[in-house]
Short mmCIF file of C-alpha atoms in Angstrom, two decimals:
data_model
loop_
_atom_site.label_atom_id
_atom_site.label_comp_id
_atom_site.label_asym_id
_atom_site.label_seq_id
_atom_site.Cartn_x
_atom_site.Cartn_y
_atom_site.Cartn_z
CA UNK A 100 12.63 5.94 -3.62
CA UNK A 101 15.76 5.75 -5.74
CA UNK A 102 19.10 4.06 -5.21
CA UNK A 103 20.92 7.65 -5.81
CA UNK A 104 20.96 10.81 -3.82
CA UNK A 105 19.94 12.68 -7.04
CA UNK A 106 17.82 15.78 -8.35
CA UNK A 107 14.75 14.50 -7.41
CA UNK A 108 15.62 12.87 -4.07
CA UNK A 109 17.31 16.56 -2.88
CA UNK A 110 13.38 17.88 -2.54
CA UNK A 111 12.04 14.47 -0.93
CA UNK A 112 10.80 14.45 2.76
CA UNK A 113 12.24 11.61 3.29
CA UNK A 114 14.87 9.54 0.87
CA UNK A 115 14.59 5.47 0.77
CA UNK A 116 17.64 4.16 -1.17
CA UNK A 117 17.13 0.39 -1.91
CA UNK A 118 19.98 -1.66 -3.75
CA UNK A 119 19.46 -1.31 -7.17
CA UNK A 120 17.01 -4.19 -8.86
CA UNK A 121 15.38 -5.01 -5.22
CA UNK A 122 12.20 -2.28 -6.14
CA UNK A 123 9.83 -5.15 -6.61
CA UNK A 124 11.02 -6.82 -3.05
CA UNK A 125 10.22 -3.21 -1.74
CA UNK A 126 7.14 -2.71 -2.87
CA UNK A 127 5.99 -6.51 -1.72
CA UNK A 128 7.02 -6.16 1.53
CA UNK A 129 5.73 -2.68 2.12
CA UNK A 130 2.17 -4.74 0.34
CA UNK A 131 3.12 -7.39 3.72
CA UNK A 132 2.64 -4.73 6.14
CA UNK A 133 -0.21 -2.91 4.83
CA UNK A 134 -2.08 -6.27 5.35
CA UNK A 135 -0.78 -7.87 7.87
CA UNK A 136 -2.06 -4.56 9.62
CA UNK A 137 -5.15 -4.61 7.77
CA UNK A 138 -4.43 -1.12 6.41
CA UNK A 139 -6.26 -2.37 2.97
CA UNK A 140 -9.36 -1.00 1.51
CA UNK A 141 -11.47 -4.64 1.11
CA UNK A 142 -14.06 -3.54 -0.72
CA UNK A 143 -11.88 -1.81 -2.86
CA UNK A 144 -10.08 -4.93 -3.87
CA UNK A 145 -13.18 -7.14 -4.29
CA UNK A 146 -14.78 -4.68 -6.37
CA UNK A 147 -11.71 -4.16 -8.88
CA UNK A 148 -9.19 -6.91 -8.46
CA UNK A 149 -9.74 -10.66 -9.01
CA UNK A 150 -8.22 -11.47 -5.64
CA UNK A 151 -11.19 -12.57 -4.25
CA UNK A 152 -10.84 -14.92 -7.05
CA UNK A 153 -11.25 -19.03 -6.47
CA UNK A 154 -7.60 -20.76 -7.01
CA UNK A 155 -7.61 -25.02 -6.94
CA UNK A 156 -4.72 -26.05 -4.21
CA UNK A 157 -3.88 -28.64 -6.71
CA UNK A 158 -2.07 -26.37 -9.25
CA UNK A 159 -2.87 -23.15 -8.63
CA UNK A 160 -5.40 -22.81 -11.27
CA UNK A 161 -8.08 -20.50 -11.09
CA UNK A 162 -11.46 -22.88 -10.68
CA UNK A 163 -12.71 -22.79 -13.50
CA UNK A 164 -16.70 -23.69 -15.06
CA UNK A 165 -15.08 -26.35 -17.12
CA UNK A 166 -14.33 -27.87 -12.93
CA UNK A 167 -17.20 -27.76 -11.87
CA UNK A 168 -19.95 -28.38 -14.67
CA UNK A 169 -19.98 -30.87 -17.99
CA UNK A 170 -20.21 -27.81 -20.35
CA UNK A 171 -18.82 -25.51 -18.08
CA UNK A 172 -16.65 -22.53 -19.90
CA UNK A 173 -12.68 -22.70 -19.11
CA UNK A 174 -13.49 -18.59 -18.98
CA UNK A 175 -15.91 -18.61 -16.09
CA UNK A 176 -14.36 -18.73 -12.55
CA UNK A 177 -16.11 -18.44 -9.34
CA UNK A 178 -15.70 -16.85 -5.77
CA UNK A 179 -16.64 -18.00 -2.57
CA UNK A 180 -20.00 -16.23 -1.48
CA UNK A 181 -19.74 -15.12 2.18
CA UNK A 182 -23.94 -14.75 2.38
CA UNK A 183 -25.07 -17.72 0.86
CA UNK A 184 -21.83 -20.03 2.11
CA UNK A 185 -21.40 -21.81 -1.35
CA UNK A 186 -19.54 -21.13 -4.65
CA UNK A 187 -20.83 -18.47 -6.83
CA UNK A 188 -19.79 -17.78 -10.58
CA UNK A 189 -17.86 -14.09 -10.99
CA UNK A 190 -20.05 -11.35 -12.43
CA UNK A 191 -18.66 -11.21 -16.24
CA UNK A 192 -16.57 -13.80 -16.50
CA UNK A 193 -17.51 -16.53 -19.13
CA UNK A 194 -20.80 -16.24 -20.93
CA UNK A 195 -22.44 -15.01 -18.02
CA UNK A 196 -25.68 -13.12 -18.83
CA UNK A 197 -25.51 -9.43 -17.02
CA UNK A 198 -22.45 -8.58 -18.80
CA UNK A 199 -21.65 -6.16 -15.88
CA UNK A 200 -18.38 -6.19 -12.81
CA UNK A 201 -21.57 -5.75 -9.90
CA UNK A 202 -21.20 -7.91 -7.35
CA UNK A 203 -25.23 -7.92 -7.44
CA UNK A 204 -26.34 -10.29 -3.74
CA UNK A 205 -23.23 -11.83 -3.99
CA UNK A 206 -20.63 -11.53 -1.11
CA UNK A 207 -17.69 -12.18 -1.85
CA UNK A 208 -14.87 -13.74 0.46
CA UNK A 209 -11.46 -12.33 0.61
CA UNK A 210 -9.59 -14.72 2.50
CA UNK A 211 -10.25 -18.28 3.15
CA UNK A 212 -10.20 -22.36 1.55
CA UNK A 213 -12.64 -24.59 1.04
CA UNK A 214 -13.90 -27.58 -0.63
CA UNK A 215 -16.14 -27.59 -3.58
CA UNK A 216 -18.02 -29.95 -5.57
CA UNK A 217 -18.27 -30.61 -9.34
CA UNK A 218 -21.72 -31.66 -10.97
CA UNK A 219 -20.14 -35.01 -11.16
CA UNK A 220 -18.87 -35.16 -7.22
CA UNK A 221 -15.46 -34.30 -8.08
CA UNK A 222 -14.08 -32.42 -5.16
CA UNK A 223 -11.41 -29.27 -5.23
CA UNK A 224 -9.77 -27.89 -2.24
CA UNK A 225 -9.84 -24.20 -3.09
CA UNK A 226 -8.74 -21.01 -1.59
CA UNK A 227 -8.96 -17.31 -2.63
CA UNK A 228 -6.40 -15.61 -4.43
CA UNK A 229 -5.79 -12.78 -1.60
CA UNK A 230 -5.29 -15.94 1.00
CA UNK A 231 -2.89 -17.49 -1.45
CA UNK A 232 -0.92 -14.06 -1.82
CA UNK A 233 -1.33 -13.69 1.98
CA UNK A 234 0.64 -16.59 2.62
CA UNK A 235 3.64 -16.01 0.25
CA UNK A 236 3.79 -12.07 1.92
CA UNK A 237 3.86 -13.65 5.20
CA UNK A 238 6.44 -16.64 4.20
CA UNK A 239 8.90 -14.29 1.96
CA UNK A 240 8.68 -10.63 2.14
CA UNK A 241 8.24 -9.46 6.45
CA UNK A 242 10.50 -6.87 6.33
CA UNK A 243 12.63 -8.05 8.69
CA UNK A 244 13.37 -10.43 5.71
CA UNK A 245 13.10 -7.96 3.17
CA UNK A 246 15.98 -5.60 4.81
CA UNK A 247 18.41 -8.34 3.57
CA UNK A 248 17.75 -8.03 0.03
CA UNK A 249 16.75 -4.22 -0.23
CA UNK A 250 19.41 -2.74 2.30
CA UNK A 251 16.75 -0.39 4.06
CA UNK A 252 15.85 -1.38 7.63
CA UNK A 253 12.49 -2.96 8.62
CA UNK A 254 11.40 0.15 10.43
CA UNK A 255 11.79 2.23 7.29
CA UNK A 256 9.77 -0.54 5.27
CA UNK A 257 7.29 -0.21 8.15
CA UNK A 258 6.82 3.29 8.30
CA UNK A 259 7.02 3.69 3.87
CA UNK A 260 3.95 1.35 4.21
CA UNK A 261 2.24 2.91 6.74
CA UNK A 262 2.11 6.25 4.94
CA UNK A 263 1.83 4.83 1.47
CA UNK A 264 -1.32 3.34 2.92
CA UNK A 265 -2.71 6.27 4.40
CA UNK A 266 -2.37 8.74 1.71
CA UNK A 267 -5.06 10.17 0.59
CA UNK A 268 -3.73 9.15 -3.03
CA UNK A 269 -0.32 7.62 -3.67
CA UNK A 270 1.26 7.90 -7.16
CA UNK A 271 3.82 5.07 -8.52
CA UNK A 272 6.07 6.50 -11.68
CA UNK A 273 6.75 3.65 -13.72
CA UNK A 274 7.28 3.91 -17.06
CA UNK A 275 8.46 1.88 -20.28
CA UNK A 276 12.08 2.06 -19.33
CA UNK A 277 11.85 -0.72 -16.60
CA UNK A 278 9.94 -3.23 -18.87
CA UNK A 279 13.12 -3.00 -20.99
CA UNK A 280 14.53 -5.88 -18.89
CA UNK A 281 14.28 -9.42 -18.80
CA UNK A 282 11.06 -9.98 -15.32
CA UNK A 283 10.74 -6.20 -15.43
CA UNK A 284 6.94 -6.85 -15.65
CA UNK A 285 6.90 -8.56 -12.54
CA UNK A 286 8.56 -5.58 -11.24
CA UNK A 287 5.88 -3.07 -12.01
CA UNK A 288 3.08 -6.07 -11.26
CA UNK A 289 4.50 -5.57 -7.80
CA UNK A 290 4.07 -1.42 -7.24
CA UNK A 291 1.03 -2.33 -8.84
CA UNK A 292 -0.14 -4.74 -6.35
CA UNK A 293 0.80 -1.85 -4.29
#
């Protein structure tokens, strides 16, 4: 993937050539297609991202302890647990106990919104960060919509997804000469993401 037909492109299979600057609207809308086609490893991402992650609808705020209990920690945040149907504190975030990233009995959610309840009856409409991202995928980067700002046709988003997805491993060069620009972070957040 590289605007030029250059050294490295000569040897490719195949050669994607998006405007230049549009990498990060590449790599989000091949991110659209791998799942809206549920081509993405869910266990995977609840074990080692924090998209499964409780966000308040009223600011986008993770939900935090400080929400939901009088001396709740503003470093504790929860998830929704798919077993016991109720909001569960994340594994290591906060002060909490085991110190450890294991899920232990909890199940965590992926996708969904609900409504939870503080110790004092407040109530937050909440939903998970992977059903928040979902949304903006399937609003913004299709890649029927994409194609406009990238230059590379839907199909070829399509079938770069496809493959990225099914790799058996997929490497992403991206190295300090990006993050030399002004959002470049985002840009490298995104082939993260990814």
């Amino acid at each position: 993937i590289a605007p030029d037909y250059n050294a490295s492109s000569i040897h490719a299979d195949e050669w994607i050539n998006p405007r230049p600057g549009t990498d990060a609207a590449l790599a989000l809308s091949a991110v659209q297609v791998i799942v809206a086609e549920g081509l993405h490893d869910q266990s995977y991402i609840i074990e080692q991202t924090d998209l499964p992650f409780l966000v308040r609808k009223d600011g986008g705020r993770f939900l935090r302890g400080s929400d939901l209990l009088a001396d709740g920690s503003e470093e504790t945040f929860y998830v929704w647990d798919s077993r016991r149907r109720k909001v569960e504190r994340a594994p290591a975030t906060g002060a909490h106990p085991e110190g450890t990233l294991e899920w232990g009995e909890i199940e965590p959610a992926l996708s969904g919104s609900w409504t939870v309840e503080s110790e004092s009856g407040e109530q937050f409409d909440v939903e998970t960060v992977f059903a928040r991202l979902e949304r903006l995928l399937n609003k913004e980067y299709r890649p029927e919509s994409a194609e406009k700002i990238i230059g590379v046709s839907a199909d070829t988003i399509r079938r770069f997804a496809r493959a990225f997805a099914s790799a058996p491993s997929a490497l992403i060069l991206s190295q300090y000469g990006s993050c030399k620009f002004y959002h470049t972070d985002l840009l490298q957040r995104a082939q993260i993401l990814l």
